[in-house]
Coordinates of C-alpha atoms and ligand atoms in Angstrom, one line a residue:
M1 CA 226.3 -53.2 40.0
T2 CA 226.0 -49.9 41.8
E3 CA 226.8 -49.8 45.5
T4 CA 223.8 -47.5 46.1
P5 CA 221.6 -49.2 48.7
L6 CA 217.8 -49.4 48.2
P7 CA 216.5 -46.1 49.5
T8 CA 213.4 -47.6 51.1
P9 CA 214.0 -48.8 54.7
T10 CA 212.8 -52.4 54.9
E11 CA 214.2 -55.1 57.2
S12 CA 215.4 -57.1 54.2
A13 CA 216.8 -54.3 52.0
I14 CA 220.4 -55.8 52.0
A15 CA 219.1 -59.3 51.3
L16 CA 217.0 -58.0 48.5
A17 CA 219.9 -56.1 47.0
A18 CA 222.0 -59.3 47.0
A19 CA 219.2 -61.3 45.4
L20 CA 218.7 -58.7 42.7
K21 CA 222.4 -58.8 42.0
Q22 CA 222.3 -62.5 41.4
F23 CA 219.1 -62.2 39.4
A24 CA 220.6 -59.6 37.2
A25 CA 223.4 -62.0 36.3
A26 CA 221.2 -64.8 35.1
D27 CA 221.2 -65.8 31.4
R28 CA 217.5 -65.1 30.7
V29 CA 215.3 -63.2 33.0
L30 CA 211.6 -62.4 33.2
L31 CA 210.1 -59.5 35.2
A32 CA 206.4 -60.2 35.8
L33 CA 204.8 -57.3 37.4
D34 CA 201.4 -56.5 38.8
F35 CA 200.2 -53.1 37.7
D36 CA 197.8 -51.3 40.2
G37 CA 199.4 -50.7 43.6
T38 CA 202.7 -52.1 42.3
L39 CA 203.8 -49.9 39.4
A40 CA 200.9 -47.4 39.4
P41 CA 199.3 -45.6 42.4
F42 CA 195.6 -46.2 42.9
V43 CA 193.5 -43.5 41.4
D44 CA 189.7 -42.9 41.3
K45 CA 189.4 -43.4 37.6
P46 CA 190.9 -46.8 36.8
K47 CA 191.6 -45.8 33.2
S48 CA 193.8 -42.9 34.4
A49 CA 196.2 -45.1 36.3
R50 CA 199.8 -45.0 35.0
A51 CA 203.1 -46.5 36.1
L52 CA 205.3 -44.0 38.0
P53 CA 207.7 -42.3 35.5
E54 CA 210.7 -43.9 37.2
S55 CA 209.3 -47.3 36.8
K56 CA 208.3 -46.8 33.2
A57 CA 211.8 -45.6 32.3
A58 CA 213.4 -48.6 34.1
L59 CA 211.1 -51.0 32.4
E60 CA 211.8 -49.5 29.0
K61 CA 215.5 -49.9 29.7
L62 CA 215.0 -53.5 30.7
E63 CA 213.0 -54.2 27.6
R64 CA 215.8 -53.0 25.5
T65 CA 218.3 -55.2 27.3
P66 CA 219.1 -58.6 25.7
D67 CA 217.6 -61.7 27.2
T68 CA 215.3 -59.7 29.4
W69 CA 211.5 -59.8 29.3
V70 CA 209.0 -57.6 31.0
A71 CA 205.4 -58.8 31.4
Y72 CA 202.4 -57.3 33.1
V73 CA 200.2 -59.6 35.2
S74 CA 197.0 -58.0 36.3
G75 CA 193.5 -58.6 37.4
R76 CA 192.3 -56.0 34.9
P77 CA 190.7 -57.1 31.7
L78 CA 193.3 -57.3 28.9
S79 CA 191.7 -54.4 27.1
S80 CA 192.1 -52.2 30.1
L81 CA 195.6 -53.4 30.8
E82 CA 196.7 -52.5 27.3
I83 CA 195.6 -48.9 27.8
V84 CA 197.1 -48.3 31.2
T85 CA 200.5 -49.9 30.5
E86 CA 200.7 -48.1 27.1
A87 CA 201.8 -51.5 25.8
D88 CA 203.4 -51.8 22.4
E89 CA 202.6 -54.7 20.1
D90 CA 205.4 -56.8 21.5
A91 CA 204.2 -56.6 25.1
L92 CA 203.6 -59.6 27.2
L93 CA 200.3 -59.2 29.0
I94 CA 198.3 -61.4 31.3
G95 CA 194.9 -60.0 32.1
S96 CA 191.9 -61.1 34.3
H97 CA 194.2 -62.9 36.8
G98 CA 195.7 -65.3 34.2
V99 CA 192.6 -65.9 32.1
E100 CA 193.5 -63.6 29.2
V101 CA 196.9 -63.9 27.7
R102 CA 198.5 -61.7 25.0
F103 CA 202.0 -62.7 24.1
G104 CA 203.2 -60.0 21.7
R105 CA 202.3 -60.7 18.1
D106 CA 201.4 -64.3 18.9
G107 CA 198.0 -63.1 19.8
V108 CA 195.4 -63.5 22.5
S109 CA 194.0 -66.8 23.9
L110 CA 190.6 -67.1 25.5
D111 CA 188.1 -69.7 24.5
L112 CA 184.9 -70.2 26.5
S113 CA 182.8 -73.3 26.1
D114 CA 179.0 -72.9 25.5
E115 CA 178.4 -73.9 29.1
E116 CA 180.8 -71.3 30.4
R117 CA 179.1 -68.7 28.3
S118 CA 175.6 -69.5 29.6
T119 CA 176.9 -69.5 33.2
L120 CA 178.5 -66.1 32.5
T121 CA 175.2 -64.6 31.2
R122 CA 173.2 -65.8 34.3
L123 CA 175.9 -64.7 36.7
G124 CA 175.8 -61.2 35.1
E125 CA 172.0 -61.0 35.6
V126 CA 172.0 -61.9 39.3
L127 CA 175.0 -59.6 40.2
Q128 CA 173.5 -56.7 38.2
Q129 CA 170.3 -57.1 40.3
L130 CA 172.3 -56.9 43.5
V131 CA 174.3 -53.8 42.3
D132 CA 171.1 -52.1 41.2
S133 CA 169.7 -52.6 44.7
V134 CA 172.7 -51.1 46.6
P135 CA 173.7 -47.5 45.9
G136 CA 177.4 -47.0 45.9
T137 CA 178.2 -50.4 44.3
R138 CA 179.2 -50.9 40.7
L139 CA 179.4 -54.0 38.5
E140 CA 182.5 -54.4 36.4
V141 CA 182.2 -56.7 33.4
K142 CA 185.2 -58.9 32.9
P143 CA 185.9 -61.3 30.1
V144 CA 185.0 -64.4 32.0
G145 CA 183.2 -63.0 35.1
F146 CA 182.1 -60.0 37.0
G147 CA 183.5 -57.8 39.8
V148 CA 181.3 -56.1 42.4
H149 CA 183.0 -52.9 43.5
Y150 CA 182.0 -51.5 46.9
R151 CA 184.8 -49.0 47.7
L152 CA 182.3 -46.2 48.5
L153 CA 180.5 -48.2 51.2
E154 CA 181.1 -48.3 55.0
E155 CA 182.9 -51.4 56.2
T156 CA 179.8 -53.2 57.5
D157 CA 177.8 -52.4 54.4
G158 CA 180.6 -53.6 52.3
A159 CA 180.7 -56.9 54.2
D160 CA 177.0 -57.2 53.7
V161 CA 177.3 -56.7 49.9
V162 CA 180.0 -59.4 49.8
R163 CA 177.8 -61.8 51.6
R164 CA 174.8 -61.1 49.3
A165 CA 177.1 -61.4 46.2
Y166 CA 178.2 -64.9 47.4
E167 CA 174.6 -65.9 47.8
A168 CA 173.5 -64.6 44.4
A169 CA 176.5 -66.3 42.7
A170 CA 175.8 -69.6 44.4
T171 CA 172.3 -69.6 42.8
V172 CA 174.1 -69.8 39.4
S173 CA 176.9 -72.2 39.9
D174 CA 178.8 -73.9 42.7
S175 CA 182.1 -74.0 40.7
L176 CA 182.9 -70.4 40.2
T177 CA 186.3 -69.0 40.9
I178 CA 185.9 -66.3 43.6
R179 CA 188.4 -63.6 44.4
D180 CA 188.2 -61.3 47.4
G181 CA 190.2 -58.3 46.5
K182 CA 190.5 -54.7 47.8
D183 CA 186.9 -53.4 47.9
I184 CA 186.0 -55.8 45.1
I185 CA 184.6 -59.3 45.0
E186 CA 185.0 -61.2 41.7
F187 CA 183.3 -64.2 40.3
S188 CA 184.7 -66.0 37.3
V189 CA 183.6 -69.0 35.2
R190 CA 187.2 -69.8 34.4
G191 CA 189.7 -70.9 37.1
A192 CA 193.1 -69.5 36.0
D193 CA 195.1 -67.5 38.5
K194 CA 198.2 -65.3 38.4
G195 CA 200.4 -68.4 39.1
D196 CA 199.1 -70.0 35.9
G197 CA 199.9 -66.8 34.1
I198 CA 203.5 -66.7 35.4
E199 CA 204.0 -70.3 34.5
R200 CA 202.9 -69.6 30.9
L201 CA 205.2 -66.7 30.8
R202 CA 208.1 -68.7 32.1
E203 CA 207.6 -71.3 29.4
Y204 CA 207.1 -68.8 26.7
T205 CA 210.2 -66.8 27.5
A206 CA 212.3 -69.8 28.7
A207 CA 213.6 -67.6 31.5
N208 CA 216.0 -69.0 34.0
A209 CA 214.9 -66.6 36.7
V210 CA 211.6 -64.8 37.3
L211 CA 210.9 -61.8 39.5
F212 CA 207.3 -61.2 40.4
A213 CA 206.0 -58.2 42.4
G214 CA 202.5 -57.5 43.5
D215 CA 200.5 -55.8 46.3
D216 CA 197.1 -57.7 46.5
V217 CA 196.0 -61.0 48.0
T218 CA 195.5 -62.4 44.4
D219 CA 199.2 -61.9 43.9
E220 CA 199.9 -64.7 46.4
D221 CA 199.0 -67.2 43.6
G222 CA 202.0 -65.7 41.8
F223 CA 204.3 -66.0 44.7
R224 CA 203.3 -69.6 45.2
V225 CA 204.8 -70.7 41.8
L226 CA 208.1 -69.0 42.2
R227 CA 211.2 -71.2 42.5
V228 CA 213.2 -69.4 45.0
E229 CA 216.0 -72.1 45.1
S230 CA 216.5 -71.3 41.3
G231 CA 216.9 -67.6 41.8
D232 CA 213.3 -66.4 41.4
I233 CA 212.4 -63.4 43.5
G234 CA 209.0 -62.6 45.0
I235 CA 208.3 -59.1 46.3
K236 CA 205.2 -58.1 48.2
V237 CA 204.3 -54.5 48.0
G238 CA 202.8 -52.9 51.1
D239 CA 201.4 -54.6 54.2
G240 CA 199.7 -57.9 54.6
E241 CA 200.7 -61.5 55.0
T242 CA 202.6 -63.0 52.1
L243 CA 204.5 -65.9 50.7
A244 CA 207.0 -63.5 49.1
Q245 CA 210.5 -63.4 50.3
F246 CA 210.8 -59.7 50.2
R247 CA 208.7 -56.7 50.9
L248 CA 208.8 -53.2 49.6
A249 CA 206.7 -50.4 51.1
D250 CA 205.0 -48.9 48.0
E251 CA 205.1 -48.0 44.3
K252 CA 208.0 -45.6 44.9
A253 CA 210.1 -48.3 46.4
V254 CA 209.3 -50.6 43.5
A255 CA 210.4 -47.8 41.1
A256 CA 213.8 -47.5 43.0
M257 CA 214.2 -51.3 42.9
L258 CA 213.5 -51.4 39.1
T259 CA 215.9 -48.6 38.5
L260 CA 218.6 -50.4 40.3
L261 CA 217.9 -53.7 38.5
A262 CA 217.8 -52.0 35.1
E263 CA 221.2 -50.6 35.7
A264 CA 222.6 -53.9 37.0
R265 CA 221.1 -55.9 34.1
A266 CA 222.3 -53.5 31.4
S267 CA 225.9 -53.4 32.7
R268 CA 226.2 -57.2 33.4
A269 CA 229.3 -58.8 32.0
Ligands
MG301 MG1 197.7 -54.7 42.4

């Protein structure tokens, strides 16, 4: 373990360094990481997002280390997550907030019932109508739902779009999973969340300790399933209320943390 302190000034930097040291010494560890806003800075074209080079190097080092798993847990559809993470065929990927799962060569799991399919079709129709009527909004098609993007709108117009999207979706079904994210409101016919994704990863990898980092409100579902008493670590990236134990300022601070952890994990006794 290097004695270099985490370069980002946070109130809990020393406590985080101590927790990471303990984490790095565990038998089998899993790093489950959100992508956008955690590893990769936000960009205008979602497909152009890439992890910071320092993070990518640290994750590649961790992936080469025995008994160490790296997984990406994102709200992006799996097909998009595969591109931006530049994932190889062994990658562990959770897309669509836990709905889509790809565990290396074991394949993808996603099976919709007939009822879910028909709800999905109608949901797409009503939300497309809404987006068509409001310039500056955009509909994103997701495997089991839709996201209405409104980043280009003024705050009050954005709030109005969210309200109308709720109303439109309610005409289709009263049992949709709704996620209010950063300038996006999402409606899904399947109710998995990032916490479900992390639990599946924990089971699949048989990890003794899990580290999860994320920046958005939907990442709170991930922090909720962590077992802090068993050495799990939750890291909230950026501002906002959180269940996570630790906070890092931004993607650069995450890169520094991963670099430190990769070194500690590779050199453990
Ligand atoms: Mg994010």
